[in-house]
Amino acid sequence: MNRGCLCLLVLSLLWPGGWLAADGSESAQVSVQPWNGFWWPLVDGGMATGAARRRSEPEPVYYSDWERFFGPYDKYHFAFADTPRGDLWQWEMRHHYDPDALSWWGHCNGWAAAAVAEVEPTAPGELNGIYFRVGDKKALLTELHQGDGSRILFHSDEDGAHIFHQTLVQYIRDMDKALVVEIDQSEEVWNFPVFGYEMTWTDDGDTRHVATVLRLGIDSVAPDSTGTSFMTAEFQYDLELSGGDIVGGSWSGASHPQLLWDTVIRQAGNPHLDVDRVFTIVDSVLPAAKNGMADDGLEENDTPAAAAPLDGDVFLGRLLDDDFFSIPVEAGEQVDVAFYNQKIDADSQAILRHGSGEEITARVVEADRILMQAGTQTEDDTFLLELRAVAPQTNRRNYGLEVLRTGQSYYMPHLVNADGWQTWLALYNPTTVDDDLYYHFYHTEPGLVEKQQYTAQWPDLPAHWLVTGELAAFFPDITTENERWLKINTQQNLEGVFIFEHAQMGGNLASMPLLAEGARELYFNHLAVDDIWWTGVSIANTDPYLPAQVTLQPYHKDDASPLWETVSFEIPGGGRFINMLGAMFTPGTLAQAGWIEITADRDVVGFELFGTNDLALFEGIPLQHAKAKSLIAPWTPLTEGYWTGISLVNPSGGGTQVTVTPLNKRGSNAYGAFNPAELSFQLNAKEKYVNNVYSMFIDEFGEPPFGPIAYVSISSYREITGFVLYGDGAEIMCGYPLLTLEDARSAGRFAWLDGLALVVNAKPAGNRVYVTLEAYDAADNLLATGQSPEEIWIGSVHRLDPEEIWGAVPPGIAYLRWSSPQPLLVLGEVNQGTQATVIHSLSD
Amino acid sequence: MNNRCVSRTVIIGLTWLVLAGVGAAAEPLPERWVVETIYPVLAVDHESTIQVRWLFEKMGIEHLDGRDWWQIRVQDLDERTPDQAEFLLDPAGGQIMTVRVREFRQGRWREYVSLQDEPRQWFLQPLGVMPLQFAWPGLEPGRKSRESNFIERVELGHGQRIRTEYHFQARRMPADKRAESAGPEARGDVMRLVITDPRSPNRSWHMTWRQDMPWWSECVTGAYSARVISINGEPVDE
């Protein structure tokens, strides 16, 4: 019983009407009771993860017979031979699983709607060798109604208590129809099917005191349970009488229901859940005992030679005979393999071997699984997993397999060192632990992915070491080519910067951070393809084994409508796609497109590179997936001939209001406190806004009396994304993604590059500070130190030139370390006269 | 099968005037229209709505008391739900009666009567999920507005009867004055109705009628908003 119900029951004892003999009473109940179920909280994401938390428990609690790891969506995918953990599972993990979600968020509306609309599943079933519990079936029905449209029949904001009273009688007694009540008056939402009531009333003049006890379905029974238990909630209200008629009503107790509603139409919350498939599962039954048992979908894999590749790292199977699996692993991964054997009744053995045949003997036997611990791999390998059926299983349950890969992977989706191109890189171990680095080069061409290995100058990186140099300095025997990309596996955090340079074509720099994570939705925020500009894209598949399906959907720059021309392709496992937009889309589409949404069925990483056709201007921006409601462009220079442009994209399905505030170098509104300027505009769903800061403010509000504008802050009702591009109109073009206050740090490092200056933004600071700049050589010897020439006030922005602070750049400098007593946003601007770029600060 | 009557309504003290003919349309009234209805989705993880396109279609004519009643069937144009409703509509006199609803729930059909064989010019609390609210504007040609009250009584059994008094306002918006505010494109005037329950100030029904339709073109209630999006298979421009 929830909090609201308890409260209501206590109040009922205090109500004076309870002491009086009833003048009338009535009760009714529908003929088919809605079923009890489970509300699947978002903090567990149980439909995907398998967790099933009881409401009263602060941590996930697994029901005694629950599969623990394998949730209903895993079974759904295997029953229909989908890619394991495909779109349905992924969507649920992204949208219905959030360990930080409010504790009461869940599927109560979906369960309540399903309970009043669907027949209760009461028996387990089997489909294509996958066993479905009653709880699995109820979970699928619950999700199938999670997006139902609702016909609101009573709303406490609009309707008096007499409408509540009337609706109950008409629905339950006259129509024999259950409906749904939303019972909580706080911000929390608790929906329950209501299928019966007991009303008693006493008349007192023109007032009828009514106590109504609702019979409600229960949302927190074990997922498999069936039965007709119910809970109650009591509400008191007064009906106003006139001439014997009820003419109004008001609540007399402290609590009242919020809504009564009915489901209009079945609509899954998860868009990848197929209604026909759900009912195929729900209608499935266990075959009669005399029927033979279907084996799993990876048969025949009964010998080592016939070992089945374990795609997707999970599997649900049956051990009617021996099963063998091959499991590819990469150097740098820490690999465990879990065999969940609790539900099958076979006596079994599980043996994990290296490709050489050597057995991996480390294992932990737990109540429901055997965990085989292969540890960190130092070479690429293909394991062989042997599941031996000492006695074949005779029950109809499934065993589970899960490959647990831990460790970190970092990505640089483009490397060049041929035809005049060069890549310069910096790698930094920000942790206090020495780390081994495993470099995986993938040479990619259309139809070909080839793994490459080169001798690494830095196979391990001691704690806090920062190493820099050209590609050949890191890998002395590396060959020259422009068709490869790099993935680095580690056990610790790694940071890095890559800079591309083409010195022979006018000279320019484009920098890119080492990418730490992929995503299935990326935003390509800038594109320009015409007689002057080119734009290219590089997208790498982070999965070394399985292909990724990728689609690029451009949106119209004026009305944000999806353009008809999309580009879809498959990137093989370990593969990388690279091309110029001009070769991918027709000129008409490129002329209309404002931005491009990239979606993939597997995590991908990438960046865009753009410049003028003569390469006089050149810059790169990572394809973005981070979004925020508060953003900062910490440096938007408008003086000394500079221009700054801002691009904002609202990738969500709903519109938002965006406000951009121009700030001077002191952090005040550049138009003063008494007449501040702000630019507010509507950014519709999928819409892009792009403009230069001069036009946004100076054309709009005139010259700022307290200017010049040095940076801007951006706020939005919905999460948006964006980036900044600035330059001198001739030889300098720099770009960086918008930052948030969470990007602030109190210290950091930059690999030294000629022309490096620091842009220091004290918007996140809590007090005024001096910033210290230190120069170190490659052996961590301090070469020079100095402080910012003036105090940096809260909210202000400064450009610090290390050469001025130190007097001269010391010979042998390898990196610059900056520090501050307060958190700051710091960018590194590398300006070498005819070439420039912006790099992010590494951690300290 | 559940055929129990659910709305034994008695109309007492009705101040409504039965108004004949809102104006003869130059063309035959449409016999098929689609009402797009927007319902809220009550999920906690996102705010959204869902649209259902209800097809209203004339299936035949029934002669009762010397009048021709259209037999209207309502069903989901996209066939996502099998639920249906049927009712009789007097397109000339602006009356509705015999509203029957058929719904598929918990693996079986349920049928119930939402309005008895009792002609009405208003019907505000239909049971079920479909947008069957009805109120006839009652503005004869040349009349600009009307204001009235009407009372509905619903028997709940066990000596319980609910009486609700509604306030009704209708006004005509000439075609040349309604400019862009009229919603769906209409030939001629449109009529706007606002019905309120004085005892529940937040409870209201807003309807827009056009002269060449036997049904409202827009209806907004606290439960949903609905509008006609096609007539006789032709889309209605906004």
Coordinates of N, CA and C in Angstrom, one line a residue, chain A residues 25-26 31-34 42 95-96 104-106 109 115-119 146-153 157-160 162-163 165-166 169-171 173-177 189 191 199 201 208 239-240 242-248 259 261-265 267, chain B residues 2 4-8 39-47 50-52 54 76 80-81 83 103-108 110 112 124-130 133 152-164 197 199-204 221-224:
Chain A
S25 N -26.2 3.0 1.2 CA -25.0 2.4 0.8 C -25.1 1.7 -0.5
E26 N -24.0 1.5 -1.1 CA -24.0 0.8 -2.4 C -22.7 0.2 -2.7
S31 N -17.0 -7.6 -13.3 CA -17.1 -9.1 -13.3 C -15.7 -9.7 -13.6
V32 N -14.8 -8.9 -14.3 CA -13.5 -9.4 -14.6 C -12.5 -8.4 -13.9
Q33 N -11.8 -8.9 -12.9 CA -10.9 -8.0 -12.1 C -9.6 -7.8 -12.9
P34 N -9.2 -6.5 -12.9 CA -7.9 -6.3 -13.5 C -6.8 -7.0 -12.8
L42 N 12.0 3.1 -13.1 CA 13.1 3.5 -14.0 C 14.5 3.4 -13.4
H95 N 16.1 5.2 -22.3 CA 15.0 6.0 -21.9 C 14.2 5.6 -20.7
H96 N 14.3 4.3 -20.4 CA 13.5 3.8 -19.2 C 14.5 3.2 -18.2
W104 N 10.0 7.3 -7.7 CA 8.7 6.9 -8.0 C 8.4 6.8 -9.5
W105 N 9.4 7.1 -10.3 CA 9.2 7.0 -11.8 C 9.1 5.6 -12.2
G106 N 8.2 5.3 -13.0 CA 8.1 3.9 -13.5 C 7.0 3.7 -14.5
N109 N 1.5 3.7 -15.0 CA 0.4 4.0 -16.0 C 0.3 2.9 -17.0
A115 N -3.7 -3.6 -17.3 CA -4.5 -4.5 -16.4 C -6.0 -4.3 -16.6
V116 N -6.4 -3.1 -17.1 CA -7.9 -3.0 -17.4 C -8.2 -3.4 -18.8
A117 N -7.2 -3.4 -19.7 CA -7.5 -3.7 -21.1 C -7.2 -5.1 -21.6
E118 N -6.2 -5.7 -20.9 CA -5.8 -7.0 -21.4 C -6.1 -8.2 -20.5
V119 N -6.2 -9.3 -21.1 CA -6.4 -10.6 -20.3 C -5.2 -10.9 -19.5
Q146 N 2.4 1.6 -22.2 CA 3.1 2.7 -21.5 C 2.8 4.0 -22.2
G147 N 2.5 4.0 -23.4 CA 2.3 5.2 -24.1 C 0.8 5.4 -24.5
D148 N -0.1 4.7 -23.8 CA -1.5 4.8 -24.2 C -2.0 6.2 -24.1
G149 N -2.9 6.6 -25.0 CA -3.7 7.8 -24.9 C -4.7 7.6 -23.8
S150 N -5.0 8.7 -23.1 CA -5.8 8.6 -21.9 C -7.1 9.5 -22.1
R151 N -8.2 8.9 -21.9 CA -9.5 9.7 -21.8 C -9.7 10.0 -20.3
I152 N -9.5 11.3 -20.0 CA -9.7 11.7 -18.6 C -11.2 11.8 -18.3
L153 N -11.6 11.1 -17.3 CA -13.1 11.1 -17.0 C -13.4 12.0 -15.8
D157 N -8.8 19.1 -10.8 CA -8.6 20.5 -11.1 C -9.9 21.1 -11.7
E158 N -10.7 20.3 -12.3 CA -11.9 20.8 -13.0 C -13.2 20.3 -12.4
D159 N -13.2 19.1 -11.9 CA -14.5 18.5 -11.6 C -14.7 18.4 -10.1
G160 N -15.9 18.6 -9.7 CA -16.2 18.4 -8.3 C -16.3 16.9 -8.0
H162 N -18.7 15.2 -7.1 CA -19.9 14.5 -7.6 C -19.6 13.9 -8.9
I163 N -18.7 14.5 -9.7 CA -18.3 13.8 -11.0 C -17.5 12.5 -10.8
H165 N -17.9 10.7 -8.1 CA -19.0 9.8 -7.7 C -19.8 9.2 -8.8
Q166 N -20.2 10.1 -9.7 CA -21.0 9.6 -10.9 C -20.2 8.7 -11.8
V169 N -19.9 5.1 -10.5 CA -21.1 4.3 -10.6 C -21.3 3.9 -12.0
Q170 N -21.2 4.9 -12.9 CA -21.5 4.6 -14.3 C -20.5 3.5 -14.9
Y171 N -19.3 3.7 -14.6 CA -18.3 2.8 -15.2 C -18.4 1.4 -14.5
R173 N -20.5 0.0 -12.0 CA -21.7 -0.7 -11.9 C -22.5 -0.9 -13.2
D174 N -22.6 0.3 -13.9 CA -23.5 0.2 -15.1 C -22.8 -0.4 -16.3
M175 N -21.5 0.0 -16.5 CA -20.8 -0.5 -17.7 C -20.0 -1.7 -17.4
D176 N -19.9 -2.1 -16.2 CA -19.1 -3.3 -15.8 C -17.6 -3.1 -16.3
K177 N -17.1 -1.9 -16.1 CA -15.8 -1.6 -16.7 C -14.9 -1.0 -15.7
V189 N 3.2 10.4 -9.0 CA 2.1 9.9 -9.7 C 2.0 8.4 -9.4
N191 N -0.7 5.4 -10.4 CA -1.9 5.0 -11.1 C -2.2 3.5 -10.6
M199 N -19.7 2.3 -1.1 CA -20.1 3.6 -0.8 C -21.1 3.6 0.4
W201 N -23.2 6.5 2.9 CA -23.5 7.9 3.1 C -24.5 8.2 4.2
R208 N -24.8 15.5 1.9 CA -24.7 14.0 2.0 C -23.2 13.7 2.2
L239 N -21.6 15.6 -0.8 CA -22.4 15.9 -2.0 C -23.5 16.9 -1.6
E240 N -23.6 17.9 -2.4 CA -24.6 19.0 -2.1 C -25.9 18.6 -2.7
S242 N -30.0 19.3 -3.5 CA -31.0 20.4 -3.7 C -32.3 19.7 -4.2
G243 N -33.3 19.8 -3.4 CA -34.5 19.1 -3.8 C -34.3 17.6 -4.0
G244 N -33.4 17.0 -3.2 CA -33.2 15.6 -3.3 C -32.2 15.2 -4.4
D245 N -31.8 16.2 -5.3 CA -30.8 15.9 -6.3 C -29.4 16.3 -5.8
I246 N -28.5 15.5 -6.3 CA -27.1 15.9 -6.1 C -26.7 17.0 -7.1
V247 N -26.3 18.1 -6.6 CA -26.0 19.3 -7.5 C -24.5 19.7 -7.5
G248 N -23.8 19.1 -6.6 CA -22.4 19.5 -6.5 C -21.7 18.6 -5.5
L259 N -7.1 11.9 -10.7 CA -7.7 11.6 -12.0 C -8.4 10.3 -12.0
W261 N -9.3 7.9 -15.3 CA -9.1 7.8 -16.7 C -9.2 6.4 -17.3
D262 N -9.4 6.4 -18.6 CA -9.6 5.1 -19.3 C -8.6 5.1 -20.4
T263 N -8.1 4.0 -20.8 CA -7.2 3.9 -21.9 C -7.9 4.0 -23.3
V264 N -7.5 4.9 -24.2 CA -8.1 5.1 -25.4 C -7.6 4.1 -26.5
I265 N -6.3 4.0 -26.5 CA -5.7 3.2 -27.6 C -4.4 2.7 -27.1
Q267 N -0.6 1.9 -27.1 CA 0.5 2.5 -27.7 C 1.7 2.2 -26.8
Chain B
N2 N -22.8 -6.9 -22.3 CA -23.4 -6.0 -21.3 C -24.2 -4.9 -22.0
R4 N -26.6 -3.2 -20.4 CA -27.4 -2.4 -19.4 C -27.4 -0.9 -19.8
C5 N -28.5 -0.3 -19.5 CA -28.6 1.1 -19.7 C -27.7 1.8 -18.7
V6 N -27.0 2.8 -19.1 CA -26.1 3.5 -18.2 C -26.5 4.9 -17.9
S7 N -27.4 5.5 -18.7 CA -27.7 6.9 -18.6 C -29.2 7.1 -18.7
R8 N -29.9 6.9 -17.6 CA -31.3 7.1 -17.6 C -31.5 8.6 -17.3
Y39 N -5.2 13.1 -27.2 CA -5.4 12.7 -25.9 C -4.0 12.8 -25.2
P40 N -4.0 13.1 -23.9 CA -2.8 13.1 -23.1 C -2.2 11.7 -22.9
V41 N -0.9 11.6 -22.8 CA -0.3 10.3 -22.4 C 0.2 10.6 -21.0
L42 N -0.2 9.8 -20.0 CA 0.1 10.0 -18.6 C 1.3 9.3 -18.1
A43 N 2.3 9.1 -19.0 CA 3.6 8.5 -18.5 C 4.4 9.6 -17.8
V44 N 5.1 9.1 -16.8 CA 5.9 10.1 -16.0 C 7.2 10.5 -16.6
D45 N 7.7 9.7 -17.6 CA 9.0 9.9 -18.1 C 9.0 10.9 -19.3
H46 N 7.9 11.2 -19.7 CA 7.8 12.2 -20.8 C 6.4 12.8 -20.9
E47 N 6.4 14.0 -21.4 CA 5.1 14.6 -21.6 C 4.8 14.5 -23.1
I50 N -1.2 11.8 -27.8 CA -1.4 10.8 -28.9 C -2.6 11.2 -29.7
Q51 N -2.5 11.0 -31.0 CA -3.7 11.4 -31.9 C -4.4 10.1 -32.3
V52 N -5.7 10.2 -32.3 CA -6.5 9.2 -32.9 C -7.4 9.8 -33.9
W54 N -10.6 9.5 -35.7 CA -11.9 8.8 -35.6 C -12.7 9.1 -36.9
D76 N -12.0 3.9 -35.6 CA -10.6 4.4 -35.7 C -10.2 4.2 -37.2
R80 N -6.3 1.0 -35.2 CA -5.4 0.6 -34.1 C -6.3 0.1 -32.9
T81 N -7.5 0.5 -32.9 CA -8.4 0.0 -31.9 C -9.7 -0.5 -32.6
D83 N -12.6 -0.5 -31.3 CA -13.8 0.1 -30.6 C -14.6 0.8 -31.7
E103 N -16.9 -1.8 -27.2 CA -15.4 -1.7 -26.9 C -14.9 -3.1 -26.6
F104 N -13.7 -3.3 -27.0 CA -13.0 -4.6 -26.8 C -12.0 -4.4 -25.7
R105 N -12.3 -5.1 -24.5 CA -11.4 -5.0 -23.4 C -11.3 -6.4 -22.8
Q106 N -10.1 -6.7 -22.3 CA -9.9 -7.9 -21.5 C -10.3 -9.1 -22.4
G107 N -10.1 -9.0 -23.7 CA -10.4 -10.2 -24.5 C -11.8 -10.4 -24.9
R108 N -12.7 -9.4 -24.6 CA -14.1 -9.6 -25.0 C -14.7 -8.3 -25.3
R110 N -17.6 -5.5 -25.1 CA -18.6 -4.9 -24.2 C -19.4 -3.9 -25.0
Y112 N -22.6 -1.0 -24.5 CA -23.4 -0.3 -23.6 C -24.0 0.9 -24.3
L124 N -23.2 16.0 -23.3 CA -21.9 16.4 -22.9 C -21.0 15.4 -22.2
Q125 N -21.7 14.3 -21.7 CA -20.8 13.4 -21.0 C -21.0 12.0 -21.6
P126 N -20.5 11.8 -22.8 CA -20.6 10.4 -23.3 C -19.7 9.5 -22.6
L127 N -20.2 8.3 -22.4 CA -19.3 7.3 -21.8 C -18.4 6.7 -22.8
G128 N -17.3 6.3 -22.4 CA -16.3 5.7 -23.3 C -15.3 6.8 -23.7
V129 N -14.5 6.4 -24.7 CA -13.3 7.2 -25.0 C -13.5 8.1 -26.3
M130 N -14.5 8.0 -27.0 CA -14.6 8.7 -28.3 C -15.2 10.1 -28.1
Q133 N -19.1 14.2 -27.7 CA -19.9 15.4 -27.2 C -20.6 16.1 -28.3
E152 N -29.4 18.9 -16.8 CA -29.3 17.4 -17.1 C -29.5 16.7 -15.8
R153 N -30.3 15.7 -15.8 CA -30.4 14.8 -14.6 C -30.0 13.4 -14.9
V154 N -29.2 12.8 -14.1 CA -28.7 11.5 -14.3 C -29.1 10.6 -13.1
E155 N -29.9 9.6 -13.4 CA -30.2 8.7 -12.3 C -29.1 7.7 -12.0
L156 N -28.7 7.7 -10.8 CA -27.6 6.8 -10.4 C -28.1 5.5 -9.6
G157 N -29.4 5.5 -9.4 CA -29.9 4.4 -8.6 C -29.7 4.6 -7.1
H158 N -30.4 3.7 -6.3 CA -30.3 3.8 -4.9 C -30.7 5.2 -4.4
G159 N -31.7 5.8 -5.1 CA -32.1 7.1 -4.7 C -31.2 8.3 -5.0
Q160 N -30.2 8.0 -5.8 CA -29.2 9.0 -6.1 C -29.5 9.5 -7.5
R161 N -29.5 10.8 -7.6 CA -29.8 11.5 -8.9 C -28.9 12.7 -8.9
I162 N -28.2 12.9 -10.0 CA -27.3 14.1 -10.2 C -27.9 15.1 -11.1
R163 N -28.0 16.3 -10.7 CA -28.5 17.3 -11.5 C -27.4 18.4 -11.8
T164 N -27.2 18.6 -13.1 CA -26.2 19.6 -13.4 C -26.9 20.7 -14.3
D197 N -20.2 24.8 -16.6 CA -20.9 24.3 -15.4 C -20.6 25.3 -14.3
R199 N -21.0 25.5 -11.3 CA -20.5 25.0 -10.1 C -19.1 24.4 -10.2
S200 N -18.6 24.3 -11.4 CA -17.2 23.8 -11.6 C -16.6 24.8 -12.6
P201 N -16.1 25.9 -12.2 CA -15.7 27.0 -13.1 C -14.6 26.6 -14.1
N202 N -13.9 25.6 -13.8 CA -12.8 25.1 -14.7 C -13.3 24.1 -15.7
R203 N -14.6 23.8 -15.6 CA -15.1 22.7 -16.4 C -15.8 23.4 -17.6
S204 N -15.4 23.1 -18.8 CA -16.0 23.8 -19.9 C -15.9 23.0 -21.2
T221 N -12.3 20.1 -24.7 CA -12.8 19.8 -23.4 C -11.6 19.6 -22.5
G222 N -11.8 19.5 -21.2 CA -10.7 19.2 -20.3 C -10.0 17.9 -20.6
A223 N -10.7 17.0 -21.3 CA -10.2 15.6 -21.5 C -9.4 15.5 -22.8
Y224 N -9.8 16.3 -23.8 CA -9.1 16.2 -25.0 C -9.5 17.3 -25.9

